[in-house]
Every structure is written in structure tokens, then in C-alpha cells.
Short mmCIF file of C-alpha atoms in Angstrom, two decimals:
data_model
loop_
_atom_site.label_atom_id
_atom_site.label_comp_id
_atom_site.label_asym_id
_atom_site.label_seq_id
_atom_site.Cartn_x
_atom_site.Cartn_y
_atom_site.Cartn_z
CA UNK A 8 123.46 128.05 160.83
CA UNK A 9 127.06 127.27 159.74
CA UNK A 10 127.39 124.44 162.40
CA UNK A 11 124.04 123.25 161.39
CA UNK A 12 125.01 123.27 157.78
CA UNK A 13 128.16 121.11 159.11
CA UNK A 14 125.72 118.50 160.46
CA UNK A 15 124.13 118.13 157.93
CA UNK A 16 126.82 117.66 155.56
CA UNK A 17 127.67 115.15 157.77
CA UNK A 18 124.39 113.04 157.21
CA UNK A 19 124.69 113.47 153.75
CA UNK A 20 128.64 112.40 153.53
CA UNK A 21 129.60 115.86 152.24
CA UNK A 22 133.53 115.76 151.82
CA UNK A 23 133.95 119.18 152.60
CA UNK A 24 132.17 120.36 155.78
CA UNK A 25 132.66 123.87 155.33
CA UNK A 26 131.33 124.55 151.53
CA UNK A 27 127.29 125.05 153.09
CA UNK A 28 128.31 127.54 155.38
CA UNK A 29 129.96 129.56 152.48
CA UNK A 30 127.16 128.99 150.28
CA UNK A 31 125.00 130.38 152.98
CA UNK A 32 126.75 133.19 153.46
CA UNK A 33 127.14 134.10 149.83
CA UNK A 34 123.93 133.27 148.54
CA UNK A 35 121.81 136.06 147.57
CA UNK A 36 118.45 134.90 148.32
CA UNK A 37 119.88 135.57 152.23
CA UNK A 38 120.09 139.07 151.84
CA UNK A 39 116.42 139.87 152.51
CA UNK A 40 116.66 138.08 155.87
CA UNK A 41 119.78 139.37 157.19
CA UNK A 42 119.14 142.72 155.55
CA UNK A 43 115.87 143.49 156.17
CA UNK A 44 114.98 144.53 160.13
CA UNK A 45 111.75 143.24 159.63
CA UNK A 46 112.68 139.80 158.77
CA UNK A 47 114.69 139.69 161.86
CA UNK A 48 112.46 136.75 163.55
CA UNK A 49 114.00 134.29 160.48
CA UNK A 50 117.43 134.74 162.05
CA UNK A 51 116.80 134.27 165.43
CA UNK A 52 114.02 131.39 164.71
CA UNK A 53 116.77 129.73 162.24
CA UNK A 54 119.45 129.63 165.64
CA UNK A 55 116.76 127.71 167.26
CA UNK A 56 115.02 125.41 164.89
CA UNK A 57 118.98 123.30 163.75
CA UNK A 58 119.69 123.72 167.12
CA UNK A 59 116.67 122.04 168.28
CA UNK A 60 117.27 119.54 165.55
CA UNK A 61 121.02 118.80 166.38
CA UNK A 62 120.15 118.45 169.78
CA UNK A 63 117.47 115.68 169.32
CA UNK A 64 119.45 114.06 166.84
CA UNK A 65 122.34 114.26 170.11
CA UNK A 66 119.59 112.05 172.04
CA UNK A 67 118.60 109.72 169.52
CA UNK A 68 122.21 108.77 168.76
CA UNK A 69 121.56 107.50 165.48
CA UNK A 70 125.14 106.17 164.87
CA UNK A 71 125.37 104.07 168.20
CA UNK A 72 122.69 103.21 170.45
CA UNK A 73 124.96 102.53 173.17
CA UNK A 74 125.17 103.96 175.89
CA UNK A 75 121.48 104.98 176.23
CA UNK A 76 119.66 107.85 175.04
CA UNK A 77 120.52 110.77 177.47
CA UNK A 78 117.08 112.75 178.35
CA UNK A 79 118.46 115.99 178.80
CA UNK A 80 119.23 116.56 175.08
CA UNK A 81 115.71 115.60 174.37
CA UNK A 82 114.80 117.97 177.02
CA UNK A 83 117.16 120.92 175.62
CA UNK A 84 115.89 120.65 171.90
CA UNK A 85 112.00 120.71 173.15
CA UNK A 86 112.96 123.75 174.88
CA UNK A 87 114.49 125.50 171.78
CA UNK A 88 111.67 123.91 169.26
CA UNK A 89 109.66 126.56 171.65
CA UNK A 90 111.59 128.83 171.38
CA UNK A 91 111.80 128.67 167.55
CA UNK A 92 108.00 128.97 167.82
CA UNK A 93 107.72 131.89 169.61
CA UNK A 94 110.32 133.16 166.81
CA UNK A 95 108.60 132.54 163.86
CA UNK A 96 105.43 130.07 163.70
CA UNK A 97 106.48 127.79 160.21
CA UNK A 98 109.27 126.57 161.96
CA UNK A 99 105.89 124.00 163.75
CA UNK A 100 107.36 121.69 161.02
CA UNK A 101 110.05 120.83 162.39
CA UNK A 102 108.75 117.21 164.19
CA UNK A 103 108.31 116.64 160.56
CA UNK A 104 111.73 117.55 159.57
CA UNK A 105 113.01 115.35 162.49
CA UNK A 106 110.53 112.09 161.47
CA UNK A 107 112.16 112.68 158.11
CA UNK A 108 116.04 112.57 159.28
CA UNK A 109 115.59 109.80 161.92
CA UNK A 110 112.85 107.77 160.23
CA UNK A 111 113.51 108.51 156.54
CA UNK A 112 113.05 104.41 155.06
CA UNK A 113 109.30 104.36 156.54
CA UNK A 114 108.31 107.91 155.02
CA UNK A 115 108.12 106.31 151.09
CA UNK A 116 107.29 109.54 148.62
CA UNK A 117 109.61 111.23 146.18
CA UNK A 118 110.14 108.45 144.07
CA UNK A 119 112.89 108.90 141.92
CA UNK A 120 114.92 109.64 144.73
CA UNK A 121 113.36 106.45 146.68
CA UNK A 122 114.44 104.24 143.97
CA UNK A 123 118.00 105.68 144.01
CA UNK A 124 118.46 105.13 147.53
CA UNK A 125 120.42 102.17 147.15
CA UNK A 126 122.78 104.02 144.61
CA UNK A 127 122.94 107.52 145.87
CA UNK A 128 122.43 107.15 149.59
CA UNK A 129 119.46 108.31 152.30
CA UNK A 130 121.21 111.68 152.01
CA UNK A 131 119.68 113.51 148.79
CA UNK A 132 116.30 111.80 149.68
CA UNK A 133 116.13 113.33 153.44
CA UNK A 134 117.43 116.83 152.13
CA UNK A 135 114.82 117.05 149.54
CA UNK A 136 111.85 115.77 151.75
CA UNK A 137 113.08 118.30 154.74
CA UNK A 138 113.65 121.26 152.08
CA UNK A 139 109.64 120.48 151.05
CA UNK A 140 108.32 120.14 154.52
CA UNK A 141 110.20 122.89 156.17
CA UNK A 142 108.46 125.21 153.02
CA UNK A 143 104.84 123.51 153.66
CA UNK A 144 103.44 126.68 155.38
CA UNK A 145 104.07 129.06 152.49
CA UNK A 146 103.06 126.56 149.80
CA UNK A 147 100.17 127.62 149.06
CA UNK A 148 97.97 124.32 150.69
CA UNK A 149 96.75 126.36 153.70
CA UNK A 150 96.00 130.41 153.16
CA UNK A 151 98.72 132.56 154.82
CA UNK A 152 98.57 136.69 155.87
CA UNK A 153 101.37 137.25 153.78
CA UNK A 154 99.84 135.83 150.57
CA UNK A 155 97.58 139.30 150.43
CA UNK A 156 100.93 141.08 149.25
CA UNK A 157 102.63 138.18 147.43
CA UNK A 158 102.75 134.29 146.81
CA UNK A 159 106.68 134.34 146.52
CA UNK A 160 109.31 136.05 148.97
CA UNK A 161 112.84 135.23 148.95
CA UNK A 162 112.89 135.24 153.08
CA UNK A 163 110.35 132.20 152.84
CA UNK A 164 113.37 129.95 151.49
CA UNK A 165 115.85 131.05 154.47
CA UNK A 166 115.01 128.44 157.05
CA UNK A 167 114.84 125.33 154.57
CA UNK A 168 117.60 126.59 152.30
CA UNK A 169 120.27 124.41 154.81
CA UNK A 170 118.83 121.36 153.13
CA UNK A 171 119.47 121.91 149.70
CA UNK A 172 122.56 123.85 150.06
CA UNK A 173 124.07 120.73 151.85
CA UNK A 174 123.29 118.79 149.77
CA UNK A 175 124.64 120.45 146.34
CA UNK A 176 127.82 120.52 148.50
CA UNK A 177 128.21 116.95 148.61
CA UNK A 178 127.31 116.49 145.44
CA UNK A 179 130.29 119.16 144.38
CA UNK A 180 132.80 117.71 147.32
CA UNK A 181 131.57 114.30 145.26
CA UNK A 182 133.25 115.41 142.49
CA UNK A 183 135.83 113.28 140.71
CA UNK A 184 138.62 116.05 139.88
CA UNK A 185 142.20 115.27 141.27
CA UNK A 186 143.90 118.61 140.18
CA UNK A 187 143.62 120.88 143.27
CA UNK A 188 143.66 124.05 141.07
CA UNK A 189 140.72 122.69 139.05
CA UNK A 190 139.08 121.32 142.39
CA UNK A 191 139.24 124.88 143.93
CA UNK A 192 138.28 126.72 140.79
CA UNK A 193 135.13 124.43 140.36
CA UNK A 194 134.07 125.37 144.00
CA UNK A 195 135.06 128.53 144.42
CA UNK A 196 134.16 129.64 140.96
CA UNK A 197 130.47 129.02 142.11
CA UNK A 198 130.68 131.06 145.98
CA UNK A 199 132.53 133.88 144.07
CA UNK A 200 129.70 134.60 141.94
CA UNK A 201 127.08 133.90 144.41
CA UNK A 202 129.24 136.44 146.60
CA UNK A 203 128.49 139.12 143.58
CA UNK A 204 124.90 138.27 142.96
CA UNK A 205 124.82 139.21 147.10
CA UNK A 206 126.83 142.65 146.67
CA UNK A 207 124.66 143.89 143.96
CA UNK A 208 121.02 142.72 145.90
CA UNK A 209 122.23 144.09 149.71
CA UNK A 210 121.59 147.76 148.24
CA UNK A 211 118.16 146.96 147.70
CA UNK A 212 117.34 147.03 151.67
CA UNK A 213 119.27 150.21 152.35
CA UNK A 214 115.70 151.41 153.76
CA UNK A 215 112.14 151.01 152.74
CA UNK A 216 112.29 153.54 150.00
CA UNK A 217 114.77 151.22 148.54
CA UNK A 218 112.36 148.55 148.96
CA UNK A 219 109.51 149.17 146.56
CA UNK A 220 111.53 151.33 144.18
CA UNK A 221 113.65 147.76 143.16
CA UNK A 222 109.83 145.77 143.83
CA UNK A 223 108.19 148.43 140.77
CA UNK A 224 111.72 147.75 138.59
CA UNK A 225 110.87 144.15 138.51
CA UNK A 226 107.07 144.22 138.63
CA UNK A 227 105.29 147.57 137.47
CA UNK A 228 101.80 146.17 138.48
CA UNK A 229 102.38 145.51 142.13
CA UNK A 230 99.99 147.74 143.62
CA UNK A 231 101.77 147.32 147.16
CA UNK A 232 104.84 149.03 145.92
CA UNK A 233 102.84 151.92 145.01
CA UNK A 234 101.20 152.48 147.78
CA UNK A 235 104.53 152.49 150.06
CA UNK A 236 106.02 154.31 148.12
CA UNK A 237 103.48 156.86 148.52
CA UNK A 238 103.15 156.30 152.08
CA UNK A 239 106.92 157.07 151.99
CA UNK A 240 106.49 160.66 150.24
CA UNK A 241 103.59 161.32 152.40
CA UNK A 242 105.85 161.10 155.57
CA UNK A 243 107.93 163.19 154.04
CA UNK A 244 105.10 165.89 153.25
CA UNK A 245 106.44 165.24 149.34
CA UNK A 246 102.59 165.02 148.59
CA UNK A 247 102.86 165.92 145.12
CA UNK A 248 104.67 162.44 144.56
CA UNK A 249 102.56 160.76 146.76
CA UNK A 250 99.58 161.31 145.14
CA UNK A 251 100.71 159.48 142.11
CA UNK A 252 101.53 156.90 143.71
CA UNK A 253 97.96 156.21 145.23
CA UNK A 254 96.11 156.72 142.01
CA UNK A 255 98.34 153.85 140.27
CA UNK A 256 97.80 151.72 143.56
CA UNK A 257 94.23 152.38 142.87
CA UNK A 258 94.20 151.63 139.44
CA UNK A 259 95.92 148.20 140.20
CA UNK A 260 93.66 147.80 143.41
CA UNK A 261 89.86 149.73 143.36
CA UNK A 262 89.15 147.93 146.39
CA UNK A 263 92.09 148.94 149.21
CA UNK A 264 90.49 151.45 151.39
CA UNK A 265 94.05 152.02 152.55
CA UNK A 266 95.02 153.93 149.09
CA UNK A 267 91.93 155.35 148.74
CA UNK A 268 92.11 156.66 152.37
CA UNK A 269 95.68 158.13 151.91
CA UNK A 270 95.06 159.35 148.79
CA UNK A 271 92.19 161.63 150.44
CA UNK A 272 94.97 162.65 153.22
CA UNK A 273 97.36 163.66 150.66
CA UNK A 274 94.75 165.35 148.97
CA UNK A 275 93.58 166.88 152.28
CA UNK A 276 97.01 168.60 152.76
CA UNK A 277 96.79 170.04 149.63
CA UNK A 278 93.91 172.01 150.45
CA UNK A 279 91.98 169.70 147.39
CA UNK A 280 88.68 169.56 149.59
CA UNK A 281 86.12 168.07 147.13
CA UNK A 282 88.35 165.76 146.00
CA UNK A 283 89.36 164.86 149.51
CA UNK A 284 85.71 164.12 150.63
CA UNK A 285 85.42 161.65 148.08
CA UNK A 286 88.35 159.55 148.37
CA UNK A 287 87.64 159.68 152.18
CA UNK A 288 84.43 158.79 152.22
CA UNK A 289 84.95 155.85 149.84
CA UNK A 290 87.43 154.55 152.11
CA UNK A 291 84.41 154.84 154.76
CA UNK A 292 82.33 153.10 152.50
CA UNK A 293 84.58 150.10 151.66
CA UNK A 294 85.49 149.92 155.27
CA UNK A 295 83.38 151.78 157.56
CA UNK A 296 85.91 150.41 161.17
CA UNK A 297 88.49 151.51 159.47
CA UNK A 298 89.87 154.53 161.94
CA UNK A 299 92.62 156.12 159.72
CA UNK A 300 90.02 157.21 157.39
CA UNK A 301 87.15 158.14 160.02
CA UNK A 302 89.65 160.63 161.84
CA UNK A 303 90.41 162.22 158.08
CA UNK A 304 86.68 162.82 157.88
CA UNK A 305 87.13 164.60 161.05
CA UNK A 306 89.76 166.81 159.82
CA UNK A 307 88.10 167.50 156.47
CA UNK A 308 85.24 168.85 158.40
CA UNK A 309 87.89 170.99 160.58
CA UNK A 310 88.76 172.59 157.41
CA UNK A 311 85.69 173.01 156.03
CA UNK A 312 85.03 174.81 159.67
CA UNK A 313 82.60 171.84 160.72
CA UNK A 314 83.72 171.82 164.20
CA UNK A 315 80.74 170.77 165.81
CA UNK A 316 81.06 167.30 163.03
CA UNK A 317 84.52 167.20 163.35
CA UNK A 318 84.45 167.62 167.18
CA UNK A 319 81.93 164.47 167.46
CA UNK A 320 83.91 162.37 165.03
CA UNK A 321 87.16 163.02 167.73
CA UNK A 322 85.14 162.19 170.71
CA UNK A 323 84.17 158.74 169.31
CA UNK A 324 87.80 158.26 168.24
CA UNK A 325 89.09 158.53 171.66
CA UNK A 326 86.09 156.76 173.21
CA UNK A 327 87.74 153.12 171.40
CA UNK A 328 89.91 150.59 173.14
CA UNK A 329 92.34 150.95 170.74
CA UNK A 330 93.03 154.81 169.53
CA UNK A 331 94.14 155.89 166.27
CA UNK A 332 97.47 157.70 167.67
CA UNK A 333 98.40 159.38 163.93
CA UNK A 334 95.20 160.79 163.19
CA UNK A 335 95.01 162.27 166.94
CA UNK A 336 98.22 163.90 166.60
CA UNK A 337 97.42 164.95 162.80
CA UNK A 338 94.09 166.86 164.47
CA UNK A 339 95.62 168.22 167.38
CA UNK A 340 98.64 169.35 165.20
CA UNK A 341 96.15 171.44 162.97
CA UNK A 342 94.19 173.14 165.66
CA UNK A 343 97.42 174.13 167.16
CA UNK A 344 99.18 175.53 164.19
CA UNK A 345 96.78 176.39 161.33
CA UNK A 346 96.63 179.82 160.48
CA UNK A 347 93.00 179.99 160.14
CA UNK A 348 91.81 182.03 163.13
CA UNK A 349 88.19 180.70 163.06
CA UNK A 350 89.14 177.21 162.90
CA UNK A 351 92.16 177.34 165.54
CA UNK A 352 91.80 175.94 168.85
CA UNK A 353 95.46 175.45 170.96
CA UNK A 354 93.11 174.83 174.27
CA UNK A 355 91.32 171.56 172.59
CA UNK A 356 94.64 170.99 170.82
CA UNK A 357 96.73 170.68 174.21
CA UNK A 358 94.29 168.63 175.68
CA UNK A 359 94.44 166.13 172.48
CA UNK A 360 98.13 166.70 172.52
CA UNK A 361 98.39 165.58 176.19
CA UNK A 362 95.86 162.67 175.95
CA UNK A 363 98.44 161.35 173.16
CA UNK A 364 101.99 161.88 174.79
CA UNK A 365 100.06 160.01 177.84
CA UNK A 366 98.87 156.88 175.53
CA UNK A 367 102.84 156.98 174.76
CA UNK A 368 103.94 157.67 177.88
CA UNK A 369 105.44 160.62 176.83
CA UNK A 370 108.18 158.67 174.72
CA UNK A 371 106.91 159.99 171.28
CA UNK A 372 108.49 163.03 169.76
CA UNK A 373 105.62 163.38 167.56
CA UNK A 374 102.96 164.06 170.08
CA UNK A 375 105.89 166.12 172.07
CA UNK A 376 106.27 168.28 169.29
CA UNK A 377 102.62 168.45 169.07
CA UNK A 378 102.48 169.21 172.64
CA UNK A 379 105.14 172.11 172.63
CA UNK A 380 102.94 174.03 169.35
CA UNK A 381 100.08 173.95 171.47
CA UNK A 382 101.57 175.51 174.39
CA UNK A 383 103.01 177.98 172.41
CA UNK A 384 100.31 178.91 170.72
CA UNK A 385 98.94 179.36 173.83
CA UNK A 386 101.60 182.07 175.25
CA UNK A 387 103.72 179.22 177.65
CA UNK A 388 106.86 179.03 175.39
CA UNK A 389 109.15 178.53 178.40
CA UNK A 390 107.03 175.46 179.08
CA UNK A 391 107.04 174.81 174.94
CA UNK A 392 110.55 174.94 175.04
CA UNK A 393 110.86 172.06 177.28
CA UNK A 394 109.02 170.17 175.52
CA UNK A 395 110.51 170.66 172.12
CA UNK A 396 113.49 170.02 174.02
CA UNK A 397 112.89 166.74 175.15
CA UNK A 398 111.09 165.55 171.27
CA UNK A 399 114.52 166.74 170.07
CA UNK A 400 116.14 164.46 172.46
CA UNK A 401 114.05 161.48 171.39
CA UNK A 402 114.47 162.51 167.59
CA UNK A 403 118.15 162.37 167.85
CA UNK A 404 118.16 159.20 169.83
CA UNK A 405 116.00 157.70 167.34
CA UNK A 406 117.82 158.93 164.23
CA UNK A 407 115.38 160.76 162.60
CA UNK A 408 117.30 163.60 160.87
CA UNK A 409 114.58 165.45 159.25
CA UNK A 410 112.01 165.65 162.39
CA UNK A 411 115.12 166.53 164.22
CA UNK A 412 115.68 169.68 161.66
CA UNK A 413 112.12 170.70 161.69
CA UNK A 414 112.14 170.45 165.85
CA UNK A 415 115.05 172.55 165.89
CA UNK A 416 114.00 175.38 163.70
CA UNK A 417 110.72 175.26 165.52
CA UNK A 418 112.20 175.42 169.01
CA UNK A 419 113.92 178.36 167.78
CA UNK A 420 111.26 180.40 167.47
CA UNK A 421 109.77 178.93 170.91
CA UNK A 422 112.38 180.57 172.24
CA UNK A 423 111.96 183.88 170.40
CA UNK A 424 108.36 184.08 172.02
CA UNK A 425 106.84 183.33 169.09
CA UNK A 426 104.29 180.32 168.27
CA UNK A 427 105.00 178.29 164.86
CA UNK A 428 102.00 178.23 162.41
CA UNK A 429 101.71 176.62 159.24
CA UNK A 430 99.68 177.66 156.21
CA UNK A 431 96.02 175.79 155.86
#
């Protein structure tokens, strides 16, 4: 990104070459991007798509035509346009981008900055037209998943943002001021407090949590927040600040069978039955394929001591082409470790148990854990042992402190001779 920022700056007849990349750097509406492990395809799709472009701009040798056009720089920049693809799919703009900075005086459009050609130079012109393609995806012409959570992100901006920031650079480096002293303070002034503005955002994507916490600061309403955030306290087994959570993401949105769903879960832990059912089966209702909610009816039927209903609910679970892997291990979990004698069942639980840690390949410390509760309930706790053993292994190599704690006291008392059984 720096060198393409240099480029650039280069088109445009920046002065000062290395103001974008500090800009870039400093900006704060590159935190989410960098910060964010999610947004991790805009990084790596934003090394291929300027080197894709620097590299056809190499071939077409804009400044002199002679000698020839050498094929293998055309060749190397289709090769990373595909891999900027297989990145991150806006960056299909880019031919655009390119048509723009190689063929700029037949593209007309923006007409202020058309007319000022002459006066200002091709630069601003190309920068703004590239900075307004390269966005095109997200701008609203053409429906987009993301647009079901929000019409704005700050990530969105991260592969055009180049354009722009290049070109207020030149326009600075531009600047008539002879002083050095004043020169420096008028550009550095500017990173310094972009630098700031970046130190006080970065916080915000210390971890999910984080996330949504800042998101329902700046926009009470946003039903999304709410519902992550309870999704957050739910993992946590914090269900009495969950279920807030999914009542205000219900109030904001009646229709998401994914609050109403978890809302019945959270509910379901809490022993709230009736109120359970209904949340559950509303979630059924609003979408009946959805299998998060179809394996809760299961276990609200366990706890009702429906096994024959929940039983047949389970069997048409695992019968799809695509299990639901939490609410398996949520149901085998219970029948292994509820303390309700007429409902407990560490035979049917072990064979759930071991049906999930071989969808996972036994790689998930979830189902392991699972696995080692059922065997001990069943008497095996040298074999239980092991396999707490190895969950606490892939805990700790996965840095999950808190299912590494609750592994550890339970593998204790594996190794006691005594099963671990939690309160229904």
C-alpha cells in the first residue's frame, strides 16, 4: 500500500512521495481493517489489487512507448487481479480503475473536474473517478449481503482510500509556504492528529465485546449490536444479561428468528419453560429450516421429559447434510450431565458426543469435553480423563482461558472417580 500510494503520487505530481503512506497509516478509518481479524481479506486483497495495477501500468509504459510493451508484466498483474479476487470480490473493479488511469481524456463525467483539467491537471480528475469506481459495489446501485446489518462501514473505504489520500497530498506538497518550520507544521500538524483519532478508535476492536458495546454508544437502535452482545453473554453462560439484550434486539427487529431463537435458549437455561416454548417456536414459525432453533425444541422437550419428541427431533437433525454441531453438543452435554435422573441418558449422550468429535475430527474441545462427561458419567473416568486431557490441550492452544478453567476443574474430579453434573 505505501509503494502504491508512491505511484500514485507520482501520477498526480505529488511533491512529497511519502505523505500518502503516512496518511494511510495514521488515518483512523484504517483501524477496522487492520484491527479487526475478520476484515483480514481487505489487507491481503489491497497487496494485490495496486500491485496488479502498478504492474499493468509497468506494461503499458505510459511515459515512453519505446521499447515495446513487455508481456510478462501484463501477464504478472492478470495473475494478481485473480488473486485480488479470490481475496475480496469488489476489488472486480479494478479494469475500471485501470481504463480510468490509462484512458482518463475518453471517460468524460465529473464535470467540474473535466473542465479544470487544463488548469489543475489529469491527476485530481483520475483520483476522484478511481475513488468512485473502486466504491461502486457498496454504493448502494446493486444489493449487497452486508447491507442487512448496515449501509455504511468504515472497512468499505480501505481499498479506494489510496486515491483520495494521494491526492490531498499533492494538493498539501502543492502548497506555496517557503518556511520549512511552517511547511512541516502544516503537514505534520494534520498526520499527528490523524495519528490520535487512530489511538483512541484501535481500542474499539480489542475483541467482539468491544465491538457492539462502542456500535450501541453511537447508535442505541442498532438491533445487531444487541443481539451480539447477547450472543456474547450467552457464551459466557451470563444469561441474565443476555436476555436483555434479545428482548431490545427484538423490540428493534420482531422479525429475526435469530433473537427470538436465542432468546428461547437463554430462557431455556434458566429453567423459564413456558416462556422458552414460545420464543422457540416463533423462531420455528418465522423460519421453520432454521436448525438452531429446531434442536432447542428438542431440548425443551428433554426437559419437559419428552424424550420420545425430543429423541425424533435429534434423529432428523443428524439425518441433514449439513449438522447443527452447537445444538448436538448442547443435547448431548445435557443428557450427560443433568441431574435429573429420569431424563439422563450418558449411553445416547456418548454416542451424540462421538458422532460430533468425528464431524470435527476430534479437533474440538467442546465436543471433547462433551465426550469425557459422558464417559464419566458412565463409570470410564480413566478413559474421561484422556479425553479432558486432550480438550485442555486444544483449549490452551486456542486461548480460551475460561473453557480452559472449567476443563480443568472438571478433569479434577474425573480423576477423583467422580462424574461432573450440573443443576437442570
Amino acid at each position: 500500500m505505501p509503494f502504491f500510494s508512491r505511484s500514485l503520487c507520482a501520477n498526480f505530481a505529488c511533491p512529497h512521495p511519502g505523505l500518502p503512506p503516512q496518511f494511510l497509516r495514521f488515518h483512523p478509518v484504517m483501524v477496522e481493517s487492520v484491527a479487526w481479524i475478520t476484515e483480514i481479506k481487505n489487507t491481503l486483497s489491497t497487496a494485490f489489487f495496486p500491485g496488479s495495477i502498478l504492474a499493468y501500468l509497468r506494461f503499458e509504459n505510459l511515459e515512453e512507448r519505446e521499447p515495446p510493451r513487455e508481456w510478462k508484466w501484463f501477464g504478472f498483474s492478470l495473475v494478481l487481479f485473480l488473486c485480488a479476487l479470490l481475496s475480496k470480490s469488489v476489488t472486480c473493479m479494478l479494469p475500471v480503475v485501470l481504463a480510468i488511469l490509462v484512458w482518463w481524456t475518453v471517460l468524460g463525467g465529473l464535470a467540474l473536474l473535466w473542465t479544470l483539467r487544463r488548469r489543475i491537471g489529469k491527476g485530481p480528475f483520475a483520483a476522484v473517478a478511481a475513488f468512485i469506481i473502486t466504491l461502486g459495489p457498496i454504493l448502494g446501485f446493486m444489493n449487497c449481503y452486508a447491507f442487512q446489518f448496515s449501509y455504511v462501514a468504515d472497512h468499505w473505504q480501505y481499498l479506494a482510500s489510496p486515491c483520495l489520500v494521494s491526492l490531498a497530498a499533492a494538493i498539501g506538497g502543492r502548497l506555496h509556504v517557503t518556511n520549512q518550520i511552517t511547511r512541516f507544521a502544516v503537514l505534520g500538524i494534520p498526520i499527528f492528529g490523524l495519528g490520535v483519532l487512530t489511538w483512541q478508535q484501535s481500542p474499539v476492536y480489542q475483541n467482539v465485546e468491544t465491538v457492539w458495546r462502542d456500535t450501541l454508544t453511537k447508535n442505541p437502535d442498532c438491533w445487531l449490536a444487541h443481539h451480539n452482545l447477547g450472543v456474547v453473554s450467552q457464551a459466557r453462560n451470563h444469561f441474565s444479561e443476555a436476555e436483555p439484550h434479545f428482548r431490545s434486539a427484538l423490540q428493534l427487529r420482531p422479525d429475526s428468528y435469530e433473537a427470538e431463537n436465542n432468546l428461547g435458549e437463554t430462557l431455556l437455561m434458566q429453567n423459564r419453560l413456558n416462556e422458552a416454548e414460545k420464543h422457540i417456536d416463533r423462531s420455528i414459525a418465522l423460519n421453520p429450516g432454521y436448525a438452531a432453533s429446531r434442536w432447542n425444541k428438542a431440548l425443551f422437550y428433554a426437559r419437559e421429559r419428552k424424550k420420545e419428541e425430543a429423541y425424533a427431533i435429534v434423529q432428523d437433525g443428524l439425518t441433514q447434510s449439513s449438522v447443527y454441531l452447537d445444538g448436538l453438543n448442547t443435547f448431548a452435554r445435557f443428557l450427560a450431565t443433568t441431574d435429573d435422573s429420569n431424563v439422563r441418558d450418558p449411553q445416547t449422550a456418548e454416542l451424540l458426543a462421538r458422532r460430533g468429535c468425528e464431524l470435527t475430527h476430534y479437533f474440538n474441545p467442546y465436543f471433547l469435553d462433551t465426550l469425557a462427561a459422558a464417559c464419566a458419567a458412565r463409570g470410564r473416568y480413566f478413559e474421561a480423563c484422556q479425553l479432558a486431557s486432550r480438550a485442555l490441550t486444544i483449549a490452551l492452544s486456542l486461548g480460551n482461558e475460561e473453557l480452559e478453567r472449567e476443563i480443568t476443574g472438571r478433569l479434577k474430579r474425573y480423576k477423583s472417580n467422580k462424574p461432573y453434573a450440573e443443576r437442570s
